[in-house]
XYZ file of C-alpha atoms in Angstrom:
786
model
C -7.858 -18.383 -39.510
C -7.713 -15.146 -38.712
C -4.655 -14.005 -36.701
C -6.650 -13.318 -33.681
C -8.487 -16.670 -33.970
C -4.800 -17.703 -33.902
C -3.541 -15.933 -30.797
C -6.999 -16.440 -29.273
C -6.013 -20.944 -29.895
C -3.179 -20.313 -28.521
C -3.369 -17.478 -25.203
C -6.096 -21.045 -24.274
C -3.139 -23.638 -24.939
C -1.007 -21.696 -22.419
C -3.589 -21.521 -20.221
C -4.211 -25.069 -20.924
C -0.765 -25.761 -20.035
C -0.446 -23.913 -16.542
C -3.692 -26.136 -15.540
C -2.335 -29.572 -15.556
C 0.778 -27.461 -13.974
C -1.472 -27.259 -11.014
C -2.970 -30.736 -11.493
C 0.015 -32.397 -11.291
C 1.786 -29.944 -8.157
C -0.737 -31.085 -6.960
C -2.040 -34.086 -7.903
C -0.941 -36.640 -5.147
C -3.491 -35.156 -2.121
C -5.952 -35.628 -4.927
C -5.206 -39.288 -5.090
C -5.703 -39.678 -2.101
C -8.552 -37.344 -0.854
C -10.062 -37.064 1.825
C -9.026 -36.868 4.363
C -6.112 -35.280 3.283
C -5.179 -31.458 2.653
C -2.539 -29.442 0.951
C -0.418 -28.535 3.373
C 1.554 -29.743 6.085
C 0.767 -30.621 10.272
C 0.264 -27.191 12.873
C -0.323 -24.816 10.039
C -2.420 -21.894 9.436
C -5.083 -24.091 7.233
C -4.964 -26.240 9.934
C -5.384 -24.525 12.685
C -7.141 -21.708 11.393
C -8.606 -21.566 7.681
C -10.864 -24.436 7.838
C -12.434 -23.704 10.321
C -13.817 -20.355 9.665
C -14.191 -21.723 6.141
C -16.585 -24.597 7.925
C -18.643 -21.690 10.653
C -19.347 -19.170 7.244
C -20.456 -22.202 5.044
C -22.678 -23.249 8.743
C -24.077 -19.863 8.640
C -24.723 -19.150 5.637
C -26.775 -22.402 4.880
C -29.248 -20.392 7.422
C -29.490 -18.874 6.365
C -27.084 -16.066 8.204
C -24.531 -13.805 7.513
C -22.494 -13.872 10.840
C -21.184 -10.858 11.538
C -19.622 -11.545 14.698
C -17.562 -14.891 16.154
C -18.639 -15.912 19.020
C -16.567 -18.901 19.755
C -13.210 -16.845 19.377
C -11.889 -14.127 22.025
C -14.640 -14.389 24.120
C -16.638 -12.551 20.393
C -14.712 -10.653 18.082
C -15.819 -9.019 15.254
C -15.713 -11.754 12.301
C -17.061 -9.843 7.971
C -14.878 -7.377 9.081
C -12.081 -9.223 9.888
C -12.282 -9.981 6.490
C -9.954 -13.463 6.593
C -14.338 -15.255 7.176
C -13.671 -14.213 2.714
C -16.693 -13.394 2.491
C -18.584 -12.374 0.133
C -15.103 -14.998 -2.632
C -16.465 -16.965 -5.096
C -14.770 -19.362 -4.920
C -15.294 -20.090 -0.775
C -19.350 -21.459 -2.889
C -17.296 -24.616 -2.848
C -17.303 -24.858 1.630
C -21.619 -24.985 0.830
C -21.039 -28.030 -0.879
C -18.191 -30.242 -0.407
C -16.253 -31.438 2.598
C -14.769 -29.905 4.264
C -11.041 -31.963 3.558
C -11.770 -31.110 -0.725
C -12.684 -27.397 -0.700
C -9.590 -26.475 1.056
C -7.713 -28.580 -1.509
C -10.039 -27.290 -4.395
C -9.912 -23.650 -2.764
C -5.798 -24.456 -3.045
C -6.086 -24.908 -6.763
C -8.095 -22.789 -7.418
C -5.980 -19.374 -6.511
C -2.784 -21.067 -7.571
C -4.299 -21.848 -11.048
C -5.917 -18.284 -11.557
C -2.296 -16.777 -11.086
C -0.593 -18.514 -13.743
C -3.384 -18.338 -15.603
C -3.897 -14.172 -15.120
C -0.368 -13.941 -14.999
C -1.025 -15.592 -19.524
C -2.864 -12.999 -19.685
C -0.976 -10.611 -18.505
C 2.468 -11.594 -20.675
C 0.084 -11.778 -23.338
C -0.971 -8.115 -23.174
C 2.171 -7.047 -23.371
C 3.281 -9.116 -26.485
C 4.503 -12.303 -25.488
C 4.579 -15.246 -27.479
C 2.253 -18.528 -25.826
C 4.579 -20.174 -24.574
C 7.057 -17.372 -23.057
C 3.469 -15.829 -21.276
C 3.321 -20.215 -19.951
C 5.513 -19.719 -18.632
C 5.899 -16.381 -17.003
C 3.000 -18.302 -14.645
C 4.670 -20.378 -14.174
C 7.531 -18.750 -12.619
C 5.121 -16.834 -11.108
C 2.208 -19.495 -9.278
C 4.966 -21.516 -8.560
C 7.607 -19.146 -7.510
C 8.909 -19.164 -3.735
C 7.969 -16.091 -2.547
C 4.087 -16.827 -3.384
C 3.788 -21.305 -3.643
C 5.030 -21.850 -0.299
C 2.105 -20.003 1.418
C 0.492 -23.707 0.283
C 3.040 -25.693 2.558
C 1.063 -23.228 6.111
C -2.088 -23.432 3.752
C -3.133 -19.301 3.603
C -5.715 -19.244 1.235
C -6.587 -15.290 1.951
C -2.917 -14.448 1.078
C -3.385 -16.484 -2.040
C -6.732 -16.094 -2.888
C -4.996 -12.564 -2.185
C -2.470 -11.798 -4.932
C -4.104 -14.277 -7.588
C -5.542 -12.054 -9.274
C -2.389 -9.041 -9.063
C -1.507 -10.081 -12.110
C -5.016 -9.146 -14.035
C -5.073 -5.632 -12.324
C -1.192 -5.067 -13.455
C -2.764 -5.897 -17.067
C -5.285 -3.991 -16.285
C -2.641 -1.270 -16.247
C -1.067 -2.013 -18.617
C -4.014 -1.306 -21.227
C -4.925 2.126 -19.285
C -1.680 3.051 -19.956
C -1.567 1.921 -23.963
C -4.777 3.595 -24.708
C -7.526 4.904 -21.466
C -10.660 2.879 -22.561
C -13.209 1.847 -20.678
C -13.508 -1.903 -19.958
C -10.772 -1.755 -18.879
C -11.258 0.822 -16.022
C -13.933 -1.995 -15.434
C -12.051 -4.790 -15.581
C -9.608 -4.187 -12.990
C -11.780 -2.615 -10.885
C -13.309 -6.370 -10.769
C -10.417 -7.376 -9.966
C -9.528 -5.326 -6.849
C -12.582 -6.566 -5.612
C -12.121 -10.021 -5.853
C -9.044 -8.941 -3.840
C -10.911 -7.136 -1.112
C -12.959 -10.132 -1.093
C -10.923 -12.887 -1.122
C -10.076 -11.156 2.506
C -6.124 -10.795 3.027
C -5.870 -6.724 3.234
C -1.436 -6.951 2.969
C -2.651 -8.402 -1.048
C -4.229 -5.152 -1.638
C -2.001 -2.918 0.032
C 1.007 -4.136 -1.961
C -0.411 -4.285 -4.827
C -1.252 -0.856 -4.574
C 1.735 -0.399 -3.083
C 3.604 -1.879 -6.175
C 0.961 -0.080 -9.375
C 2.743 2.995 -7.771
C 5.728 3.285 -9.341
C 5.135 0.509 -11.659
C 2.229 3.335 -12.929
C 3.838 6.157 -12.598
C 6.980 5.755 -14.421
C 5.245 4.446 -17.584
C 2.807 7.779 -17.465
C 6.059 8.947 -18.645
C 5.543 7.081 -21.865
C 1.956 7.089 -21.959
C 0.391 8.510 -25.209
C -2.916 10.122 -23.433
C -0.987 11.247 -19.735
C -4.311 13.045 -18.488
C -6.404 10.322 -19.480
C -4.524 7.585 -18.288
C -4.201 9.095 -15.021
C -8.222 9.099 -14.922
C -8.502 6.218 -15.613
C -6.467 4.578 -13.422
C -7.836 6.887 -10.406
C -10.946 6.007 -11.763
C -10.672 1.911 -11.177
C -9.197 2.702 -7.929
C -12.243 4.395 -6.481
C -15.262 1.717 -8.536
C -13.128 -0.958 -6.518
C -14.095 0.604 -3.291
C -17.772 1.162 -4.568
C -17.694 -1.854 -5.381
C -15.887 -3.568 -2.959
C -17.471 -1.316 -0.612
C -19.004 -4.708 1.848
C -15.908 -5.716 2.941
C -13.576 -2.308 2.566
C -16.052 -0.114 4.524
C -16.390 -2.056 7.419
C -13.144 -3.674 7.619
C -11.757 0.059 7.789
C -13.769 0.904 10.861
C -13.066 -1.874 12.932
C -9.392 -1.766 12.305
C -10.066 1.074 15.147
C -10.936 -1.218 17.361
C -7.928 -3.571 16.013
C -5.298 -4.816 18.303
C -3.084 -3.270 15.619
C -5.065 0.597 15.260
C -2.878 3.444 14.917
C -0.615 1.299 13.641
C 2.279 -0.793 15.019
C 5.460 -0.618 16.143
C 8.225 -0.701 13.807
C 10.597 -3.082 15.516
C 7.110 -6.154 15.266
C 6.283 -4.671 11.326
C 10.008 -5.246 11.103
C 9.782 -9.504 11.601
C 10.029 -11.135 8.606
C 11.964 -9.131 6.952
C 13.902 -11.175 3.841
C 17.915 -12.675 5.400
C 19.764 -11.665 2.333
C 21.855 -14.160 2.390
C 17.916 -15.837 1.137
C 18.047 -14.655 -1.759
C 20.523 -17.091 -2.244
C 16.537 -19.631 -2.287
C 16.177 -18.072 -5.001
C 18.670 -20.274 -7.718
C 19.136 -23.135 -4.804
C 15.678 -24.296 -2.533
C 17.120 -26.357 -0.003
C 20.022 -24.204 0.407
C 18.921 -23.174 4.499
C 16.492 -26.704 4.152
C 12.906 -26.938 3.954
C 10.217 -27.717 5.505
C 9.579 -31.129 6.521
C 13.181 -33.138 6.670
C 15.501 -32.241 7.111
C 14.223 -29.161 9.021
C 14.731 -25.334 7.998
C 17.563 -23.798 10.235
C 17.082 -19.866 8.822
C 16.093 -17.215 10.236
C 11.788 -16.188 10.685
C 9.425 -18.858 8.775
C 10.581 -20.812 5.754
C 7.662 -19.963 4.034
C 7.687 -15.734 4.234
C 11.095 -15.880 2.910
C 11.832 -17.610 0.179
C 11.660 -16.785 -3.148
C 12.565 -19.167 -5.378
C 12.095 -18.565 -9.104
C 14.976 -21.175 -9.944
C 18.346 -20.514 -12.680
C 16.334 -20.745 -16.503
C 13.921 -18.151 -14.753
C 17.207 -15.784 -13.683
C 19.223 -16.409 -16.881
C 15.872 -15.881 -19.585
C 15.041 -11.911 -16.380
C 19.115 -11.483 -16.724
C 18.727 -11.622 -21.026
C 15.517 -9.871 -21.427
C 16.518 -6.975 -19.177
C 19.299 -5.960 -21.349
C 17.552 -7.753 -25.209
C 14.427 -8.108 -24.771
C 12.456 -4.983 -26.420
C 12.228 -1.468 -24.305
C 8.725 -1.973 -24.015
C 8.855 -5.187 -22.968
C 10.946 -4.499 -20.313
C 10.470 -1.043 -19.685
C 10.851 -0.522 -15.549
C 10.542 -4.431 -14.712
C 14.185 -4.801 -13.142
C 14.361 -1.318 -11.497
C 10.710 -1.664 -10.006
C 11.981 -5.278 -8.879
C 15.050 -4.469 -7.027
C 13.312 -1.148 -5.669
C 10.545 -3.575 -3.892
C 13.358 -6.247 -1.909
C 14.567 -3.841 -0.973
C 12.035 -2.447 0.586
C 11.344 -6.504 1.361
C 15.011 -6.102 3.711
C 13.196 -4.154 5.656
C 15.552 -1.764 8.945
C 18.549 -3.003 6.123
C 18.374 -0.529 4.204
C 17.150 3.221 5.707
C 14.335 3.354 2.868
C 12.397 0.802 4.827
C 12.485 3.450 7.780
C 11.367 5.619 5.133
C 7.945 4.780 4.268
C 7.557 3.326 7.455
C 7.060 7.509 9.418
C 5.976 8.784 5.725
C 3.877 6.178 3.500
C 0.687 5.665 4.856
C -0.913 2.539 5.912
C 2.423 1.449 5.936
C 2.684 1.096 9.401
C 0.170 -1.108 9.086
C 1.305 -4.499 7.792
C 4.734 -6.533 9.009
C 6.242 -8.786 7.117
C 8.499 -7.256 4.518
C 9.080 -10.074 2.874
C 5.734 -9.607 0.779
C 6.702 -7.084 -1.486
C 8.662 -9.219 -3.557
C 5.330 -11.687 -4.662
C 4.488 -8.359 -7.145
C 8.570 -7.872 -7.865
C 8.629 -11.823 -8.476
C 5.260 -11.140 -11.014
C 8.321 -8.413 -12.811
C 10.840 -10.683 -12.759
C 8.610 -13.900 -14.486
C 7.603 -11.194 -17.109
C 10.961 -10.278 -17.427
C 11.348 -13.799 -17.692
C 9.064 -14.197 -20.643
C 10.300 -11.231 -22.395
C 14.055 -12.869 -21.960
C 13.313 -16.376 -23.520
C 11.028 -14.605 -27.040
C 14.374 -12.253 -27.656
C 16.859 -15.710 -27.118
C 14.850 -17.324 -29.344
C 14.059 -14.078 -31.735
C 17.619 -13.262 -32.022
C 18.667 -16.498 -31.793
C 22.638 -15.382 -29.660
C 23.942 -15.702 -25.947
C 26.099 -12.288 -25.561
C 29.394 -14.422 -24.330
C 28.785 -12.362 -20.904
C 26.672 -14.029 -19.987
C 27.281 -18.007 -20.816
C 30.711 -17.110 -19.041
C 28.945 -15.669 -15.917
C 26.952 -18.949 -15.542
C 29.545 -21.546 -16.012
C 31.488 -19.565 -14.076
C 29.287 -19.749 -11.378
C 29.382 -23.266 -12.228
C 32.674 -24.004 -11.586
C 32.652 -22.380 -8.511
C 30.300 -23.569 -6.471
C 31.712 -26.926 -7.632
C 34.896 -25.862 -6.014
C 33.447 -24.691 -3.225
C 31.920 -28.352 -2.778
C 35.396 -30.655 -3.693
C 36.669 -27.994 -0.887
C 34.078 -28.963 1.892
C 34.316 -32.219 0.744
C 37.711 -32.232 1.588
C 37.724 -29.999 4.439
C 35.252 -32.420 6.632
C 37.045 -35.612 5.247
C 39.596 -37.364 7.936
C 42.894 -35.224 6.751
C 46.671 -37.811 6.151
C 50.016 -37.683 6.102
C 49.288 -37.161 1.779
C 47.572 -33.959 2.854
C 50.075 -31.975 4.718
C 47.562 -28.086 3.902
C 44.648 -29.733 5.153
C 44.936 -27.695 8.718
C 45.030 -24.688 6.490
C 42.512 -25.380 4.460
C 40.898 -25.933 8.539
C 41.154 -22.361 10.084
C 39.730 -21.162 6.474
C 36.711 -23.456 6.476
C 35.912 -22.870 10.237
C 36.842 -18.540 9.620
C 33.757 -18.913 6.596
C 31.946 -21.330 8.571
C 32.528 -17.798 11.734
C 31.150 -15.762 9.173
C 28.761 -16.321 7.615
C 25.559 -14.987 8.637
C 23.693 -18.312 9.847
C 25.278 -21.552 11.857
C 26.520 -24.331 10.284
C 23.881 -26.756 9.534
C 22.844 -29.328 12.627
C 23.095 -32.308 11.503
C 25.206 -34.275 8.140
C 22.122 -35.333 6.736
C 21.516 -31.179 6.062
C 24.149 -30.800 4.912
C 23.616 -33.946 2.743
C 20.539 -31.805 1.565
C 22.371 -28.400 1.089
C 25.357 -30.703 -1.493
C 22.649 -32.241 -3.249
C 20.964 -28.617 -4.064
C 24.440 -27.377 -5.491
C 24.551 -29.979 -7.827
C 21.610 -30.088 -9.291
C 22.211 -26.088 -9.130
C 25.199 -26.702 -10.773
C 23.480 -29.872 -12.904
C 20.681 -27.761 -14.603
C 23.658 -24.659 -14.975
C 25.688 -27.301 -17.174
C 23.009 -28.170 -19.667
C 22.379 -24.146 -19.438
C 25.311 -22.950 -21.010
C 25.611 -26.023 -23.378
C 22.048 -25.374 -24.638
C 23.432 -21.300 -24.830
C 26.051 -22.197 -26.921
C 24.031 -24.373 -29.623
C 20.782 -21.080 -29.333
C 22.544 -20.340 -32.593
C 21.169 -23.610 -34.085
C 18.151 -23.385 -34.482
C 15.408 -22.471 -32.390
C 15.615 -25.820 -30.339
C 17.943 -24.819 -27.958
C 16.032 -22.068 -26.097
C 12.451 -24.113 -26.211
C 15.072 -26.726 -24.114
C 15.448 -24.729 -21.664
C 11.938 -23.493 -21.637
C 11.259 -26.941 -20.709
C 14.243 -27.769 -18.546
C 12.923 -23.767 -16.037
C 9.511 -25.560 -16.430
C 11.036 -28.571 -15.164
C 13.532 -26.867 -12.478
C 10.007 -25.071 -11.334
C 7.336 -28.195 -11.435
C 9.486 -30.232 -9.205
C 9.781 -27.745 -6.224
C 6.433 -27.023 -6.412
C 6.072 -31.171 -6.077
C 8.508 -31.262 -3.527
C 7.651 -28.396 -1.352
C 3.391 -29.235 -1.262
C 3.123 -31.303 1.521
C -0.088 -34.135 2.005
C -1.409 -33.510 6.457
C -4.726 -34.841 7.809
C -7.260 -32.427 8.874
C -9.844 -34.613 11.293
C -12.494 -33.073 12.257
C -13.153 -34.540 15.677
C -12.866 -32.967 18.927
C -9.496 -34.124 20.802
C -10.721 -37.165 23.748
C -10.679 -34.685 26.615
C -12.818 -31.742 24.938
C -15.336 -34.514 23.353
C -15.852 -35.921 27.005
C -16.119 -32.086 28.698
C -18.506 -31.463 25.826
C -20.648 -34.150 26.618
C -21.150 -34.546 29.937
C -20.977 -30.468 31.054
C -22.940 -29.203 29.500
C -23.184 -25.555 28.985
C -22.878 -21.861 28.180
C -19.362 -21.156 29.838
C -15.417 -21.117 27.276
C -13.203 -23.136 27.372
C -9.162 -22.787 26.444
C -7.557 -25.524 24.792
C -3.999 -25.429 23.976
C -3.555 -26.414 20.874
C -5.588 -26.240 17.955
C -6.977 -24.028 18.875
C -10.058 -22.694 16.836
C -11.672 -26.232 16.482
C -14.178 -24.767 19.151
C -15.923 -23.223 16.347
C -17.846 -26.622 14.589
C -18.692 -28.184 17.814
C -19.979 -24.881 19.142
C -18.097 -24.818 22.136
C -16.585 -20.700 22.484
C -13.391 -20.482 23.821
C -11.358 -17.529 26.157
C -9.157 -17.295 23.187
C -8.175 -18.450 19.653
C -5.820 -18.452 16.026
C -6.209 -14.996 14.055
C -4.052 -11.924 14.495
C -6.887 -9.849 14.514
C -8.201 -9.054 17.895
C -10.346 -6.202 19.621
C -7.403 -4.213 20.759
C -9.558 -3.838 24.123
C -9.933 -7.570 25.016
C -6.454 -8.262 23.773
C -4.444 -5.960 26.924
C -6.980 -7.258 29.182
C -5.636 -10.955 27.831
C -1.954 -9.411 28.846
C -1.657 -8.285 31.901
C -4.167 -10.740 32.581
C -1.522 -13.243 31.866
C 1.824 -11.972 32.928
C 4.231 -11.750 33.948
C 3.842 -14.571 31.062
C 2.296 -13.382 28.194
C -0.521 -15.151 26.304
C 0.544 -15.777 22.210
C -0.609 -12.998 20.122
C -1.581 -15.466 17.075
C -1.874 -19.041 18.492
C -2.404 -21.232 21.707
C -2.483 -20.417 24.994
C -1.088 -22.121 28.108
C -1.090 -21.594 31.386
C 1.170 -21.460 33.781
C -1.852 -19.785 36.786
C -4.728 -18.953 37.542
C -6.181 -15.323 37.449
C -9.661 -14.904 39.347
C -11.028 -12.543 36.415
C -10.530 -15.388 34.108
C -14.268 -16.087 35.881
C -15.552 -13.322 34.545
C -15.028 -14.338 30.847
C -16.636 -17.723 31.999
C -13.283 -19.672 31.131
C -14.281 -22.973 33.195
C -11.695 -25.891 31.435
C -8.635 -25.585 30.295
C -7.568 -28.721 27.870
C -3.781 -29.511 26.921
C -4.206 -32.906 25.361
C -0.579 -33.782 25.678
C -1.397 -33.681 29.406
C -2.264 -37.491 30.543
C -3.850 -37.050 32.886
C -3.251 -33.828 33.830
C -5.350 -33.034 30.558
C -8.032 -30.873 31.787
C -8.198 -28.686 34.613
C -11.373 -26.647 36.084
C -11.313 -23.410 37.001
C -14.452 -22.738 39.681
C -16.838 -20.403 39.653
C -17.227 -19.200 36.258
C -19.710 -16.083 35.698
C -23.301 -16.651 33.212
C -23.758 -14.981 29.859
C -25.446 -12.168 32.028
C -25.691 -11.099 35.165
C -27.499 -7.626 37.198
C -25.383 -6.088 39.187
C -25.680 -2.855 41.686
C -22.311 -1.149 42.864
C -20.451 0.258 40.305
C -17.244 2.257 40.052
C -16.220 5.359 37.435
C -12.705 4.840 36.174
C -11.938 8.566 34.349
C -10.507 7.345 30.934
C -9.713 3.262 29.195
C -6.371 3.730 30.546
C -7.834 3.527 34.563
C -10.362 0.874 33.991
C -7.440 -1.287 32.840
C -5.870 -0.647 35.892
C -8.773 -0.815 38.217
C -9.933 -3.500 36.686
C -6.721 -6.328 37.635
C -6.087 -4.208 41.208
C -5.640 -7.057 43.512
C -9.471 -8.087 45.550
C -12.113 -6.383 42.103
C -15.323 -8.602 42.168
C -16.920 -8.237 39.064
C -19.802 -10.019 40.519
C -20.203 -6.956 43.434
C -18.921 -3.654 41.165
C -18.435 -3.409 37.843
C -15.920 -0.802 35.798
C -16.867 1.936 33.728
C -16.366 4.391 31.768
C -18.127 7.637 32.089
C -22.168 7.975 34.468
C -25.055 5.062 33.616
C -28.161 6.910 33.202
C -30.252 5.477 35.040
C -27.958 5.560 38.012
C -27.429 1.822 39.976
C -29.143 1.069 42.960
C -25.028 0.578 44.872
C -27.911 -0.611 48.208
C -30.078 -3.080 45.941
C -29.910 -7.052 45.163
C -32.239 -9.403 43.890
C -32.684 -8.971 39.619
C -33.059 -12.208 37.311
C -32.278 -12.627 33.852
C -33.425 -14.764 31.135
C -31.575 -15.889 28.338
C -34.122 -15.881 25.963
C -31.947 -16.480 22.530
C -27.748 -16.909 21.314
C -27.291 -16.293 18.009
C -24.099 -14.868 16.015
C -25.520 -11.159 15.533
C -28.061 -11.141 18.612
C -28.780 -11.287 22.353
C -31.605 -10.955 23.466
C -32.521 -11.167 27.410
C -35.596 -11.370 30.506
C -34.341 -9.018 33.118
C -36.325 -8.616 36.231
C -35.573 -6.121 38.996
C -36.530 -4.162 41.642
C -33.523 -2.195 41.596
C -32.114 -0.205 39.240
C -28.857 -1.974 38.399
C -26.500 -2.799 35.520
C -27.246 -5.348 33.222
C -23.328 -6.729 32.779
C -22.731 -9.359 30.027
C -19.667 -10.831 29.821
C -19.123 -10.680 26.201
C -15.921 -8.838 24.431
C -16.942 -5.294 24.427
C -17.275 -3.080 20.938
C -18.472 0.394 19.777
C -21.026 -1.391 17.238
C -23.213 -3.890 20.053
C -26.629 -2.002 19.425
C -29.496 -2.482 21.734
C -32.975 -1.863 21.536
C -35.985 -2.870 22.872
C -38.591 -4.540 22.071
C -41.938 -3.899 23.764
C -43.834 -1.675 22.266
C -42.685 2.226 23.132
C -39.957 0.831 25.149
C -37.193 2.916 27.322
C -33.844 3.273 25.193
C -30.480 1.886 26.456
C -27.038 1.956 25.765
C -24.602 -0.815 26.058
C -21.362 0.393 27.659
C -17.849 -1.132 27.978
C -17.970 -2.098 31.416
C -14.411 -4.096 32.899
C -11.764 -2.391 30.660
C -13.278 -5.720 27.639
C -17.201 -5.903 28.531
C -20.539 -4.519 28.618
C -22.864 -3.409 30.843
C -26.472 -2.166 30.046
C -27.729 0.110 32.654
C -31.435 -0.640 33.751
C -34.283 1.366 35.594
C -36.006 -1.222 37.801
C -38.888 -3.023 36.493
C -39.182 -5.498 33.991
C -37.043 -5.403 31.137
C -36.879 -7.081 27.993
C -34.227 -6.481 24.965
C -32.125 -7.802 22.338
C -28.848 -6.687 21.252
C -27.093 -6.722 17.223
C -24.349 -6.520 16.116
C -23.762 -4.837 12.728
C -20.869 -3.090 12.005
C -20.607 0.749 11.549
C -19.915 0.633 8.120
C -22.284 -2.178 6.557
C -24.790 -0.480 5.299
C -24.092 1.831 3.444
C -21.378 -0.536 2.076
C -24.263 -3.128 1.340
C -26.140 0.041 -1.264
C -23.524 0.915 -2.510
C -20.913 -2.469 -3.970
C -24.414 -3.602 -4.423
C -26.215 -0.040 -7.150
C -22.323 0.050 -7.701
C -22.225 -3.961 -8.857
C -25.369 -3.254 -10.481
C -24.328 -0.522 -12.320
C -21.327 -2.384 -13.768
C -23.718 -4.734 -14.985
C -25.721 -1.967 -17.018
C -22.904 -0.856 -18.618
C -21.400 -4.049 -19.402
C -24.358 -5.050 -20.991
C -24.132 -1.470 -22.998
C -20.507 -2.145 -24.276
C -21.033 -5.769 -25.017
C -23.995 -4.456 -27.666
C -21.919 -1.235 -28.818
C -19.262 -3.605 -29.923
C -22.268 -5.865 -31.937
C -23.486 -2.408 -34.117
C -19.306 -1.459 -34.530
C -19.010 -4.922 -35.684
C -21.923 -5.664 -37.861
C -21.628 -1.962 -39.458
C -18.368 -2.482 -40.339
C -18.956 -6.005 -41.931
C -21.944 -3.903 -44.004
C -19.345 -1.788 -44.674
C -16.920 -4.432 -46.122
C -20.101 -5.981 -48.492
C -20.774 -3.011 -50.336
C -16.936 -2.601 -50.575
C -16.932 -5.485 -52.203
C -19.933 -5.219 -54.756
C -18.415 -2.503 -55.567
C -15.719 -4.090 -56.899
C -17.335 -6.941 -58.338
C -19.014 -3.854 -60.161
C -16.221 -2.027 -60.609
C -13.149 -4.277 -60.521
C -9.599 -1.600 -60.495
C -8.631 -1.257 -62.840
C -4.640 -1.039 -63.391
C -3.356 2.143 -64.666
């Protein structure tokens, strides 16, 4: 067996181990099957992602590539907002399987790919198969990555799953620039783009910056490596242009256009105390029982990697070969400093000066690539320990001291919290010390005795793992088995953590009972507002004025915020109304439904506007801000007047009257109307405005039309007197050009790949024939010893 064959087989064995671990952590959900999904009740995959994937699958099966989502927020871009993931290959499972099974396969595939690509990256850096397997487990089961299975962040998991492959390609280009790795790296970045989480793409690129710049200092061909890395990024932008370009243009219309405020951006910064969850996962509670009592949400600020992985990483940072550990610890610390937000000056500098940095929030997500680097350090540490069979005393001493200190702290806590008696005179003094620590701890005391017991169990388990490592490291001189035993202990830590944090919740596709009754008894073209779950209407052809998504059209979001003031309406979730604004009729809102209110679950709003109507009177605002102000003025009647931001052409006749409108055809991306008016007028469309809607006449040699923003967030079309047959089409800016660029780029990449394969085969054949000639020559003229 050749060395190359042996390497391939051991790598495949490591990947098979990753598959086995993935099946182990998801086994409970797979065993129960439908209707269970691997998440917790009320989380994002149930509220948003499942409905988006279902909607996309139904449209694709009908031969439609949906660009517009008419069901939420009075209509919004769909493909251009990234979250649709229409082009991500794994999402093909939604076309053939039940929604629950497809969701589980989607989540499992992302976790498996993350671990697999970490194995390949580690192998590419010269690490052994067992070490690479451990690196894959550390990354895919870490708190920073795997905890996002809890809310079902499908796009987040898919985006970061490809990051290790991007880093592998970067390593190879820094080592020896070759076209093969340019193609592979570009395709990996493209899969991140198609995975539909723009922050994952940005965070990976952000981590790539210092990683590549520092390693370029040691590259043998710096200029060629730098050009190859730039070519990889450029080719990725071309391959993913069909998703990337519309997304970039659509962002100018979103509620985050121009960036977000620094206070909003630093939401979900990593609390310093939460770094303790790297070794004690349940220190601040769990998703279910006991409930998390720390800052923010547990899946955003949890960084568990295990005591074993941390010990291996510390050992690797000092004793691993220089080329396997270079800059990994430094970049991990840098990303950790970014993750804490404004607690260091670094975040403020990046927010104001780094391009694109102010478009995203949740600084804690920069810990995902940091975890990948730590996983590589841990793998390198295992290999170094296996080879050297030497553990420095200071590492064993640190582990032993940490175990002893934790046990003493637990004994102290037990001593103070038990009732005092005459036998313990120092009890009062110790209570004062305990109270001081409780007062100065950044969190409140756990709220329940069950939570305290959970913390104690977690600390005791950490002590047990630490004590076991002390014994194994002390025995490492005996042979290699203590290092492998420690590796198994680290994998067991991670698997137990992942299984304990894999939820299982039923996902029902049926509408809530009050809404189902409305749909059956009152068909028609109107909208509803569902308190929760807010995106459920997408699966049943019902339209809503709100929804669950972080991407909104900026105009519509600002209008709704003002209409629902002073209480406002939640940006990322449910809408709760405590009063009725007459402007809701302008949005076709007819029913507000809250299933938790029993007999009062349904509230009907009076006289909503139709989908399209003719209005003869208008007013012109000087800009968009004044248009919003005029729309919100008391007494404004959208049935009689339209607020525009420019003079219409032709100008409507304010004294006109009459006319009729008939909606002939309605799809996700088109609206066809027949209109008759005796006087020049405005056709008001009660759907959200976007600049990428276009209108044309279906009559031969018909007159030109234009869509104008109306009442700040809706659409209006100026019409002359007469009969009109018009069709409105939504095509996001950059989509057509991006589709052509992507198609040509993928075709060129395919041809280039075929050429490289054929070239490689020719070289292999030439080498084979050359070796045969040499062998024949040696047979005829053997080498004689001198």
